[in-house]
Short mmCIF file of C-alpha atoms and ligand atoms in Angstrom, two decimals:
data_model
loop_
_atom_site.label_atom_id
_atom_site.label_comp_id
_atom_site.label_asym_id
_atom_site.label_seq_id
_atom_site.Cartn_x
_atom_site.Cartn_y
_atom_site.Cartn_z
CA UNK A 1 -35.36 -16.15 -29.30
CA UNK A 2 -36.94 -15.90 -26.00
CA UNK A 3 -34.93 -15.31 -22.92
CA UNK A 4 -31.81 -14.14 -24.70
CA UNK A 5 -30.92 -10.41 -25.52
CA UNK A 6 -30.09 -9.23 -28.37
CA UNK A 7 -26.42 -7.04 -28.45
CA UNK A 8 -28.31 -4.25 -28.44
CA UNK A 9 -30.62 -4.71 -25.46
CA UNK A 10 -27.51 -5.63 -23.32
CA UNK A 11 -26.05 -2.70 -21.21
CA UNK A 12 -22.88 -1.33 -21.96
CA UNK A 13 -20.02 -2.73 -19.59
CA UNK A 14 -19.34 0.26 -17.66
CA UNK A 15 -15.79 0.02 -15.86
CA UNK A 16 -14.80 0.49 -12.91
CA UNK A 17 -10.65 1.56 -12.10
CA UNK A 18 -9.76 0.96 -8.60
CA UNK A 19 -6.04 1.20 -6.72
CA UNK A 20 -5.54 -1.95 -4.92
CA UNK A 21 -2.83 -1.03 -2.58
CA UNK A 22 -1.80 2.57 -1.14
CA UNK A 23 -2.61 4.83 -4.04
CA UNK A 24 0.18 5.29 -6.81
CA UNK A 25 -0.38 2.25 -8.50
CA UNK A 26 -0.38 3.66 -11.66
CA UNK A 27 -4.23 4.14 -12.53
CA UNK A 28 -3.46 7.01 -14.56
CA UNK A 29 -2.28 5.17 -17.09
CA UNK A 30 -4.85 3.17 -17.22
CA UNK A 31 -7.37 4.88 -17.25
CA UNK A 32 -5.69 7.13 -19.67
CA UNK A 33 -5.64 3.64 -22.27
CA UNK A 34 -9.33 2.49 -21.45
CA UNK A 35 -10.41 5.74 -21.93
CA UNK A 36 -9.77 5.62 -25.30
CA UNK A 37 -12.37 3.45 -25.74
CA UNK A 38 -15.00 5.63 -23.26
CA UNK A 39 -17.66 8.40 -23.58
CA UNK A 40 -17.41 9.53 -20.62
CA UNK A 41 -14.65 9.44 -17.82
CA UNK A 42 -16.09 10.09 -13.73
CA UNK A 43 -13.78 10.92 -10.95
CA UNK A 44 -15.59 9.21 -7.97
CA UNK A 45 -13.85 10.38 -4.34
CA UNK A 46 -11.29 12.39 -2.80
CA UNK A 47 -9.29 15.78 -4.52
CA UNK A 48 -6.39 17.44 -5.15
CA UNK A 49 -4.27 14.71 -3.42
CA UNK A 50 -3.91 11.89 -6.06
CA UNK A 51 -1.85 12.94 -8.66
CA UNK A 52 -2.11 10.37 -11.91
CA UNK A 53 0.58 10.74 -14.19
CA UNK A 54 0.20 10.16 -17.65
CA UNK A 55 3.01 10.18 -20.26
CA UNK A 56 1.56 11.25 -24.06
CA UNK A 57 4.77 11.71 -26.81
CA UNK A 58 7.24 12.16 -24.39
CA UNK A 59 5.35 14.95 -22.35
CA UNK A 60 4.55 13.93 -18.75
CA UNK A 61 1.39 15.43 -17.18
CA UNK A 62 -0.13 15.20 -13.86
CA UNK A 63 -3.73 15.23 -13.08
CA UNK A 64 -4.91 16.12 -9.54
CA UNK A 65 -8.22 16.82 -9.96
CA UNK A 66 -9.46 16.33 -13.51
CA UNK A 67 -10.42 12.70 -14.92
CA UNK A 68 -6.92 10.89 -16.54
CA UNK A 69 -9.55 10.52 -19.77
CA UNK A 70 -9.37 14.55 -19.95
CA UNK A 71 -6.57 13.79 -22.30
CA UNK A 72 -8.49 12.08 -24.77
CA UNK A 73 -10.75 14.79 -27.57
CA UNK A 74 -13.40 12.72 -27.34
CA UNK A 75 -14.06 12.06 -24.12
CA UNK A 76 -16.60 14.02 -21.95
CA UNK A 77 -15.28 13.64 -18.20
CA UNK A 78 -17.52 13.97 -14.80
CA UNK A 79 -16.60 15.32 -11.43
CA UNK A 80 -18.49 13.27 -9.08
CA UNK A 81 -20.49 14.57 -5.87
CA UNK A 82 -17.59 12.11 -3.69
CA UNK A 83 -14.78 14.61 -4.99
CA UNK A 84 -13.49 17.38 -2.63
CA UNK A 85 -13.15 19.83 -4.86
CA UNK A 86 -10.61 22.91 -4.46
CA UNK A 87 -11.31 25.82 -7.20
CA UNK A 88 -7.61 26.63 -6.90
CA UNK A 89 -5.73 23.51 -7.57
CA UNK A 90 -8.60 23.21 -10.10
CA UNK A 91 -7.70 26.56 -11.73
CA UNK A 92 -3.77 25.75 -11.65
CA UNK A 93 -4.40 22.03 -13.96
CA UNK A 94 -6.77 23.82 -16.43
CA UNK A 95 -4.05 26.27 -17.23
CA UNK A 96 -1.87 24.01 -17.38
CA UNK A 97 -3.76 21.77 -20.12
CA UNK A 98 -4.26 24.79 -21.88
CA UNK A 99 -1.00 25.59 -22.08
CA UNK A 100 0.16 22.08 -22.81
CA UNK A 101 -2.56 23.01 -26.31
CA UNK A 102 -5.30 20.41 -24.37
CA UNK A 103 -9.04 22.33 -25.24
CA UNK A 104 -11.44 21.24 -22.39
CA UNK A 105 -14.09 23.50 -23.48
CA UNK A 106 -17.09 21.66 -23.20
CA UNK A 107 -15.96 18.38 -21.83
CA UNK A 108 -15.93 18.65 -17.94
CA UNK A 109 -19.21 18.82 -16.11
CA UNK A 110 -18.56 19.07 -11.89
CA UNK A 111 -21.43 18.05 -9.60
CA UNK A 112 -23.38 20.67 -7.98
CA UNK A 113 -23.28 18.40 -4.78
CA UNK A 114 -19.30 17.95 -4.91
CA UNK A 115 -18.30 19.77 -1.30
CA UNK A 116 -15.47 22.60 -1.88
CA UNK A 117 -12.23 22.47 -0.37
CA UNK A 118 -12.35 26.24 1.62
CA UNK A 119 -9.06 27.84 2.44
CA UNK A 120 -9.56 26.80 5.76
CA UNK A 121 -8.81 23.34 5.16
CA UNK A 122 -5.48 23.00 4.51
CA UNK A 123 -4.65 25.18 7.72
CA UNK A 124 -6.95 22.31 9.37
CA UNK A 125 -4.90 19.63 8.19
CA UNK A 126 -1.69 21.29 8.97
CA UNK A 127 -3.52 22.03 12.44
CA UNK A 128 -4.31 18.47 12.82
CA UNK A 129 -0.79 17.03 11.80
CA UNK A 130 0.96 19.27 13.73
CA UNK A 131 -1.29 18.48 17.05
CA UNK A 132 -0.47 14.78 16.27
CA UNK A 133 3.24 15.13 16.80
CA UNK A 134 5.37 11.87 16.01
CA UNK A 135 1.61 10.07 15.25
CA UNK A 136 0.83 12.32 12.21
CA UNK A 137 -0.56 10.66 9.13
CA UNK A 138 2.16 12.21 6.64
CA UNK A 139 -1.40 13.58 5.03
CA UNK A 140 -0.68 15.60 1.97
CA UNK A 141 -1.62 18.73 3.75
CA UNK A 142 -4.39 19.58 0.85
CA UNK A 143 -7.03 19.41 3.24
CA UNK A 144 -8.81 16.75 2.29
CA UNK A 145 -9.77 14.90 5.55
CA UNK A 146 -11.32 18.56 7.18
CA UNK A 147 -13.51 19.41 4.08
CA UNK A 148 -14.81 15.60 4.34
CA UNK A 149 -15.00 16.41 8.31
CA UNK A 150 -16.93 19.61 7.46
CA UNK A 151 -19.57 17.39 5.08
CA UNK A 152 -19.90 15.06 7.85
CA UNK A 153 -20.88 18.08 10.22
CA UNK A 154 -22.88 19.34 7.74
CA UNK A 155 -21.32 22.50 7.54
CA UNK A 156 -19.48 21.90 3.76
CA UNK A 157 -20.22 24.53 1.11
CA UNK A 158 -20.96 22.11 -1.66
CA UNK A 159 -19.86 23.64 -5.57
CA UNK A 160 -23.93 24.46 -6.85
CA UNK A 161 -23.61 26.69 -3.61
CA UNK A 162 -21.44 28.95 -6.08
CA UNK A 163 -24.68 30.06 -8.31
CA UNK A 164 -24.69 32.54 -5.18
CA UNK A 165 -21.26 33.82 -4.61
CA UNK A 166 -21.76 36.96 -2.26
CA UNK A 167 -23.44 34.10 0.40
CA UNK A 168 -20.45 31.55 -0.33
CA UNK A 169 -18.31 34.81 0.57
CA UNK A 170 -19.83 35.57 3.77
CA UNK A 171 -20.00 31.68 4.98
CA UNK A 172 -16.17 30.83 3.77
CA UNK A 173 -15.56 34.22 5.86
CA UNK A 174 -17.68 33.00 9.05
CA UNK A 175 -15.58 29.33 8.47
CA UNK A 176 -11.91 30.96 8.80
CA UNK A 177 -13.01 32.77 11.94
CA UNK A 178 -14.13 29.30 13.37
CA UNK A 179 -10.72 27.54 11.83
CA UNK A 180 -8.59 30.43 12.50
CA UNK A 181 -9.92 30.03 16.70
CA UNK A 182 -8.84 26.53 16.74
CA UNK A 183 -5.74 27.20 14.28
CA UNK A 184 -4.41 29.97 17.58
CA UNK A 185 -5.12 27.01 19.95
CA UNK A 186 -2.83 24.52 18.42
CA UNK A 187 -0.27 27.08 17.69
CA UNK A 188 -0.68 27.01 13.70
CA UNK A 189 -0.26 30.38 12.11
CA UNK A 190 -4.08 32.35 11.30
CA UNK A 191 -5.09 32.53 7.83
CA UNK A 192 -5.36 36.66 6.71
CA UNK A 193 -8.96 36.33 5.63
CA UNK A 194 -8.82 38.89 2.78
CA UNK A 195 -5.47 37.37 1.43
CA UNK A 196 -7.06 33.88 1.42
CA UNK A 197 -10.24 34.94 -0.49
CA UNK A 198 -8.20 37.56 -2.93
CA UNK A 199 -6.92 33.44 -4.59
CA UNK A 200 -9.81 31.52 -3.59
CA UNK A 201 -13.18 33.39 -4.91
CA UNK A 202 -11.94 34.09 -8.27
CA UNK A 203 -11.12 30.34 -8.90
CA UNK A 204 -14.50 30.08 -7.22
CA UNK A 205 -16.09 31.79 -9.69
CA UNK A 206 -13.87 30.72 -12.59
CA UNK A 207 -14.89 27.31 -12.39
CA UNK A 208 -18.91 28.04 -11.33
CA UNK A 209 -19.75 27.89 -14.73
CA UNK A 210 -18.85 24.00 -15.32
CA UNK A 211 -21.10 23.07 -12.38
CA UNK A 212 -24.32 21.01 -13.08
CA UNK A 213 -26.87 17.90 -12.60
CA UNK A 214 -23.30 15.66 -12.91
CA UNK A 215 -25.82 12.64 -11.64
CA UNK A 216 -28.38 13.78 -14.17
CA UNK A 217 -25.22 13.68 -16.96
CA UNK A 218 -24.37 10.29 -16.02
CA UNK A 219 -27.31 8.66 -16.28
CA UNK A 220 -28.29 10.23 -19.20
CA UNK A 221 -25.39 9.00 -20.64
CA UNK A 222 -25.84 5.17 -19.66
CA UNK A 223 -29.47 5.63 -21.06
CA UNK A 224 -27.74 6.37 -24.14
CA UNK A 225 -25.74 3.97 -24.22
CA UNK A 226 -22.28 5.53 -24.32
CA UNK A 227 -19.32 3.74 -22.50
CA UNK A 228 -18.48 5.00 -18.91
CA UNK A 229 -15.09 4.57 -16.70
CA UNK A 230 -14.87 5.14 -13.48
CA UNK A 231 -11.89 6.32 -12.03
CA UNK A 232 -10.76 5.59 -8.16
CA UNK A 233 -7.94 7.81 -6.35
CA UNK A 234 -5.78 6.77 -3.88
CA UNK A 235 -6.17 2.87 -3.26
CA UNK A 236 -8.16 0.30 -1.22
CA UNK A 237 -5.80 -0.17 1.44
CA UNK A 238 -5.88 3.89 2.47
CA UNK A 239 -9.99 3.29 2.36
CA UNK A 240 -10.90 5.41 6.01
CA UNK A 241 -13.42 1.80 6.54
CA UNK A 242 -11.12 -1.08 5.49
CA UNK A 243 -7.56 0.52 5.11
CA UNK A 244 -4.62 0.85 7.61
CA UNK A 245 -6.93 3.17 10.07
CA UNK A 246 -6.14 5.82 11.60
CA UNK A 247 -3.15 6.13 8.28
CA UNK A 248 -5.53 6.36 5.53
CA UNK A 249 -7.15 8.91 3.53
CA UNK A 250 -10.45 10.42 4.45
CA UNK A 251 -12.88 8.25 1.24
CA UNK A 252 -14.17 5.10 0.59
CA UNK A 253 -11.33 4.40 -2.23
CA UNK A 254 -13.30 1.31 -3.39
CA UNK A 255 -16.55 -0.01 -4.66
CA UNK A 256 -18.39 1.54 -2.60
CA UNK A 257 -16.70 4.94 -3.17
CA UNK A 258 -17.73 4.86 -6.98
CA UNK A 259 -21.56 4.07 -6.04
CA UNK A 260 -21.81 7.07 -3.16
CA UNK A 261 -19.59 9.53 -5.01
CA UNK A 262 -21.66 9.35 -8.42
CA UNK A 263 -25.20 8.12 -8.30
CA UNK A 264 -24.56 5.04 -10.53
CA UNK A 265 -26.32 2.39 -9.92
CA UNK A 266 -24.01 -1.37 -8.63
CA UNK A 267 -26.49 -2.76 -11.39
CA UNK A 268 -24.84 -0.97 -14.13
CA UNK A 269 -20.84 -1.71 -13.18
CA UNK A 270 -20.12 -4.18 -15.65
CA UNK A 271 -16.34 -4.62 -14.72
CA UNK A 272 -14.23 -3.63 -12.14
CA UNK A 273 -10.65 -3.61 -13.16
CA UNK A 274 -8.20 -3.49 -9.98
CA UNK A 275 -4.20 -2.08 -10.24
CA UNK A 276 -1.61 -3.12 -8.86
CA UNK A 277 2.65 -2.11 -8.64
CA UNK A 278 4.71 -5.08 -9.11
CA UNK A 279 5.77 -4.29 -6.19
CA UNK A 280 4.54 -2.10 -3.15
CA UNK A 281 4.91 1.98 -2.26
CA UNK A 282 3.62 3.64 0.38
CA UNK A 283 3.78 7.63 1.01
CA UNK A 284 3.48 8.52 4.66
CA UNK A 285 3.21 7.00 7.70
CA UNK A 286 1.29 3.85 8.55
CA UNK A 287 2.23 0.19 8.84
CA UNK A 288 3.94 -1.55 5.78
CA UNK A 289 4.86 -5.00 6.08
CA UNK A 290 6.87 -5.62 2.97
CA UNK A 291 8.86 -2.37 3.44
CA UNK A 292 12.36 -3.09 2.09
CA UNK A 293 14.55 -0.56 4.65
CA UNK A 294 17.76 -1.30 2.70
CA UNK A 295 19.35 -0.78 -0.73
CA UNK A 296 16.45 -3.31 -2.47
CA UNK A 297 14.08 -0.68 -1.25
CA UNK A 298 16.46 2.22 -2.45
CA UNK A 299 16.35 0.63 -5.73
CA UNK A 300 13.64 0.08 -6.51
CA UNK A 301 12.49 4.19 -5.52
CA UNK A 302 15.50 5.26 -7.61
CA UNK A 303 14.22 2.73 -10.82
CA UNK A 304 10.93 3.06 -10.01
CA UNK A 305 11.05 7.11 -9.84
CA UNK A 306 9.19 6.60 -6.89
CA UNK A 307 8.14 10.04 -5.73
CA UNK A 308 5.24 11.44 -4.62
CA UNK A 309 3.41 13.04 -7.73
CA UNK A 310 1.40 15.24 -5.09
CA UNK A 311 4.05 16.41 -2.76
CA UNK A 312 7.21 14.96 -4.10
CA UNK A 313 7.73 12.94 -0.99
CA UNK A 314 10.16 9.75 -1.30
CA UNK A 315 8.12 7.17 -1.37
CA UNK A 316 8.47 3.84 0.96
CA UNK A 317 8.90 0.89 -1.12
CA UNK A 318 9.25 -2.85 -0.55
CA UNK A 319 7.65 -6.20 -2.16
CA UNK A 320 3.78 -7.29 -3.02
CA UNK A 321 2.12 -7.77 -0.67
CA UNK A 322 -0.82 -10.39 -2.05
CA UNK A 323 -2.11 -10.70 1.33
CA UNK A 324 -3.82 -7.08 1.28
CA UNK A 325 -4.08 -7.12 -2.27
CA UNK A 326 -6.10 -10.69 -2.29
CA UNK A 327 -8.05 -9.01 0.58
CA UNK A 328 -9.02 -5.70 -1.42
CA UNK A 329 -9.68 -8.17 -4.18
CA UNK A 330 -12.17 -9.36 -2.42
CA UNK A 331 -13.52 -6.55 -0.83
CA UNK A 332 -14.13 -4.93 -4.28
CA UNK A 333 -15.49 -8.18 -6.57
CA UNK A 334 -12.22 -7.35 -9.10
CA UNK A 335 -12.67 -9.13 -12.41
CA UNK A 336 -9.11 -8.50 -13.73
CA UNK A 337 -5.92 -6.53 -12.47
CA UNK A 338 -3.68 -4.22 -14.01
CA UNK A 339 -0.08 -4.93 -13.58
CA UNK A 340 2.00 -1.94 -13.63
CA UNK A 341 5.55 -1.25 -13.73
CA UNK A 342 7.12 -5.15 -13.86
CA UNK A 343 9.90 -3.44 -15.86
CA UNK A 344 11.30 -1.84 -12.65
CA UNK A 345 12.20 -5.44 -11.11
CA UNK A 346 14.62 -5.72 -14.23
CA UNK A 347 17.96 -7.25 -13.29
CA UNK A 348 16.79 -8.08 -9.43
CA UNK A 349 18.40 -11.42 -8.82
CA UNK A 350 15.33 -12.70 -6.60
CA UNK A 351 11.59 -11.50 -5.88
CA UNK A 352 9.66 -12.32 -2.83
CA UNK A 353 6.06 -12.15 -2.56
CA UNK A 354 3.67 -11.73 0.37
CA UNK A 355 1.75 -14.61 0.93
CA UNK A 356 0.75 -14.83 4.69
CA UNK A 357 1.35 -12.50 7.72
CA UNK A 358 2.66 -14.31 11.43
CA UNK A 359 1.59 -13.14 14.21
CA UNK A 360 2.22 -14.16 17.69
CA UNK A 361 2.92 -17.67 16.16
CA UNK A 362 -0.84 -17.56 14.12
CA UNK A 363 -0.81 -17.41 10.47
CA UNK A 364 -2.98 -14.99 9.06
CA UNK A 365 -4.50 -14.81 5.36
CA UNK A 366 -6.27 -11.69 5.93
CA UNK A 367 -4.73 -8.12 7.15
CA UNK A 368 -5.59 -7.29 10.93
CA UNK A 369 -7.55 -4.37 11.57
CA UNK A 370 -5.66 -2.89 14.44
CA UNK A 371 -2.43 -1.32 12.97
CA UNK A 372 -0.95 -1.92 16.82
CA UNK A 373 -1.14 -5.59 14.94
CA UNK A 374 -0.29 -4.97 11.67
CA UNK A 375 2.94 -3.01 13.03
CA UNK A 376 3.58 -6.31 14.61
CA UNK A 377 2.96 -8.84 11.78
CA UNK A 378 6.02 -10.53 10.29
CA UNK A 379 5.67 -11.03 6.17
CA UNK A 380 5.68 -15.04 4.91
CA UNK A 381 7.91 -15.03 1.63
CA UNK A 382 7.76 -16.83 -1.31
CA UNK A 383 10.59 -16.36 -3.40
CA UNK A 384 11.05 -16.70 -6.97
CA UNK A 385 13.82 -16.22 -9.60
CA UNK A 386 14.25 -12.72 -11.24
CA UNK A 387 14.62 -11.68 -14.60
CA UNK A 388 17.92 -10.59 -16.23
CA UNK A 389 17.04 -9.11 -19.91
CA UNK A 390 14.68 -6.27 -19.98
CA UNK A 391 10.89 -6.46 -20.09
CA UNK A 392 10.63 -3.25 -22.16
CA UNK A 393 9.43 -3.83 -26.11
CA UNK A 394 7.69 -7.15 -25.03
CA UNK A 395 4.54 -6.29 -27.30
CA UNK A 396 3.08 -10.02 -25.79
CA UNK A 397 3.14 -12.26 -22.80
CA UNK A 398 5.20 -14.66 -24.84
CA UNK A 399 7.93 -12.32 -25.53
CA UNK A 400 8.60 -11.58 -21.79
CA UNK A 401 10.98 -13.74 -20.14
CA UNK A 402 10.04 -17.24 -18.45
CA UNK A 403 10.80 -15.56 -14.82
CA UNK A 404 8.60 -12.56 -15.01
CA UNK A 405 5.75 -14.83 -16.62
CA UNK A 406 6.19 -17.27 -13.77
CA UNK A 407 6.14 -14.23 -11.04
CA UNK A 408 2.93 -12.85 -13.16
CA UNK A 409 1.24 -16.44 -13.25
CA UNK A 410 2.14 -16.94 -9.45
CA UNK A 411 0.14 -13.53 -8.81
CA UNK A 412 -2.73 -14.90 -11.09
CA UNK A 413 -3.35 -18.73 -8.65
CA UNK A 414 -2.98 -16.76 -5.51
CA UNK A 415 -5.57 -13.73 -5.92
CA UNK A 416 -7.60 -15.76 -8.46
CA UNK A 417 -7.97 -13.04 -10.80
CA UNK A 418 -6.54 -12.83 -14.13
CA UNK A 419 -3.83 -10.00 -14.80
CA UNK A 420 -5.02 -8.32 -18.51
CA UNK A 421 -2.79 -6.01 -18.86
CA UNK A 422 1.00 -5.46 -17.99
CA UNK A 423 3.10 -2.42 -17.82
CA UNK A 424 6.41 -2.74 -19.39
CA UNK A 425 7.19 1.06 -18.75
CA UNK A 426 5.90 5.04 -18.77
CA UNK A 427 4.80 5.49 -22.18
CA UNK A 428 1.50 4.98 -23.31
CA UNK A 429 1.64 2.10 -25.38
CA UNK A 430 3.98 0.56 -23.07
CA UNK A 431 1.91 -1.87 -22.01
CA UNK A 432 1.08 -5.66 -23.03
CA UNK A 433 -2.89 -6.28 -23.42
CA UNK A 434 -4.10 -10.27 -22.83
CA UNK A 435 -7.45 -10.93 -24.30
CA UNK A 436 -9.96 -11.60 -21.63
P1 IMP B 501 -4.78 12.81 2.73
O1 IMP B 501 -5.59 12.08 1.72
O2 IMP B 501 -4.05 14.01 2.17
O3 IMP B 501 -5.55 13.13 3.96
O4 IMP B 501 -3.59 11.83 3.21
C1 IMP B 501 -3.86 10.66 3.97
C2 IMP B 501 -2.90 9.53 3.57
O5 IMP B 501 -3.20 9.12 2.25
C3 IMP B 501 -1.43 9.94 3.55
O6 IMP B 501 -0.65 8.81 3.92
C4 IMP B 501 -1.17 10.28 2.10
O7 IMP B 501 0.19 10.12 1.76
C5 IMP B 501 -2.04 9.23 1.43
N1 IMP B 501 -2.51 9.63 0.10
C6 IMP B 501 -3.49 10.47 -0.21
N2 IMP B 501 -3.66 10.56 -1.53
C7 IMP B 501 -2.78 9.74 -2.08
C8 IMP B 501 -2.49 9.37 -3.44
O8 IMP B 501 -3.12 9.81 -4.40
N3 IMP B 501 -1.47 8.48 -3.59
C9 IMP B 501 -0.79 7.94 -2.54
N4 IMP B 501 -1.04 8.24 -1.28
C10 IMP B 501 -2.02 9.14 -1.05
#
């Protein structure tokens, strides 16, 4: 018939995963659930500081680096040119698999254009921090913002530079010279350059072998036709362009992110699935203006297990905030959301969500962009009955009870998005899935 396509001829609905608030909203999971119905499986931005948990029989990993799809046998997983890439955090997670009996061999394809994290930028960051006193980010210290700083200067050493490791040698030798000058000026203990390198070249080298064409890969695999996922870190409101600036990571942890960090085209995204916490964390500093500074906050970290999977850190927690969500909604064209972790509000007596910041008398619907502001904005509340039985074994929306599905549906009219899928607790097939 003319005009319409047949199945065949239409392209395959590649996905896109994005965290909607501050990172930690669960994506691992996520991904780890779509992926089982993926080819392939592309980390986009940032490194070795997201850390997505996925629980499999019991066992609890953490990925840092590799694609939450590595889990899955059949599925072939990307490290994007966006990624900050450090060889030894990269070394540490593929023993790991191994010795958790996960066989990678084959599977994992790193661009040639992804910049490596150098041993001088975690002394950088810690340099940084330290120089910032009581303003410091809370940054996970794994260097990320000085390797994107070095990219930005264009003096990176990007991961196909490896095919030539006696000239990586020389240049990461030249770099902790440079760091190591402005390490002594700040007070921040040198880094032994021999000591540094006797860790860092071998995983170098260890991992040269799985660099390639990562954009050729992709596309080659969209040609194909195979099923892609893309996989954000962190979340949309630490992007360093539309998140709390200057208390955000160094990416763009949206849209935008994907397209830069893999070569795909925004003509081939078919969906772009957007998580969210029931509620909201926060690691570090920065403005929060939900934070719950009393025992509802406390109880929900203690329920909630909420501690950085990274560094460990206690993580700041308080209610959704659908202002910044609805804004990164927006900012990121999200077709459906991912609700995670609804089982930790079990028992609360009341819920309040976000729906409108004051300041200085004004209403806002939108976040400001000065944090001065946002430090300054007081939340508007809705509140709304809690639940009192358990949300854990609901296998449907019907089997939850009528307060959770009203707090779920009152989510749904304000961000006008639908929420398809709804995370009753850690395991794997602990989560409810709505048809579209
Ligand atoms: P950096 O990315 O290590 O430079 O840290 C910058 C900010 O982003 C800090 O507030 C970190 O706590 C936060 N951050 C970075 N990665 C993650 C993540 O994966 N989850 C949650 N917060 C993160």
């Amino acid at each position: 018939m003319p005009g319409s396509a047949t199945p065949a001829a239409l392209p395959a609905a590649h996905r896109v995963v994005l965290g909607l608030q501050w990172g930690d909203e669960g994506k691992g999971k996520i991904i780890d659930v779509l992926a089982a119905h993926c080819d392939l499986v592309v980390r986009c931005q940032g490194g070795a500081n997201a850390g997505h948990t996925v629980v499999v029989g019991g066992r609890k990993t953490v990925l840092h680096l590799l694609p939450s799809g590595i889990l899955h046998r059949h599925v072939r997983c990307l490290i994007g040119h966006g990624v900050v890439l450090d060889p030894v955090a990269l070394g540490h997670e593929l023993d790991e698999l191994a010795a958790g009996g996960c066989d990678i061999a084959g599977r994992l394809l790193i661009s040639e254009r992804a910049h490596l994290v150098l041993p001088t930028h975690p002394l950088l960051d810690r340099a940084y921090e330290a120089a910032r006193g009581a303003g410091k980010v809370g940054t996970t210290l794994r260097g990320i913002g000085p390797c994107y700083a070095d990219k930005a200067l264009r003096t990176g050493i990007r991961a196909g530079d490896l095919v030539d490791l006696p000239a990586v040698e020389r240049a990461v030798r030249a770099r902790i010279a440079h760091a190591n000058a402005l390490a002594q000026a700040w007070g921040v203990e040198p880094l032994d350059a021999d000591a540094a390198l006797a860790s860092w070249l071998p995983a170098a080298q260890r991992i040269a072998p799985l660099v390639g064409d990562a954009i050729a890969a992709l596309h080659a695999a969209v040609d194909a036709g195979q099923r892609v996922l893309f996989e954000g870190a962190q979340g949309v409101q630490l992007d360093i362009d539309v998140g709390t600036y200057p208390f955000v990571t160094s990416s763009n942890t949206g849209i935008g992110g994907v397209l830069t960090g893999t070569g795909i085209s925004h003509r081939q995204i078919g969906e772009v699935i957007g998580v969210i916490k029931a509620y909201t964390t926060r690691v570090g500093s920065g403005p929060f203006v939900t934070e719950l500074a009393d025992e509802r906050g406390e109880r929900l970290r203690q329920r909630g297990q909420e501690f950085g999977a990274t560094t460990g850190r206690p993580r700041r927690c308080g209610w959704l905030d659908l202002v910044a969500v609805r804004q990164a909604c927006r900012l990121n064209g999200v077709d459906a959301l991912a609700l995670t972790k609804l089982d930790i509000l079990d028992g609360e007596p009341e819920l309040a969500l976000c729906v409108a910041y004051r300041l200085d008398g004004r209403e806002l619907t939108a976040p400001p962009a000065r944090c001065a502001d946002l430090e300054r904005v007081q939340p508007v509340y809705e509140v709304l009955p809690g639940w009192q039985r358990p949300v854990s074994g609901a296998r449907g929306v019907a089997d939850l009870p009528e307060a959770a599905r009203a707090y779920i549906a009152r989510i749904e009219r304000f961000l006008a998005v639908p929420v398809r899928w709804i995370g009753t607790g850690a395991a794997r097939d602990a989560l409810i899935e709505r048809a579209p």
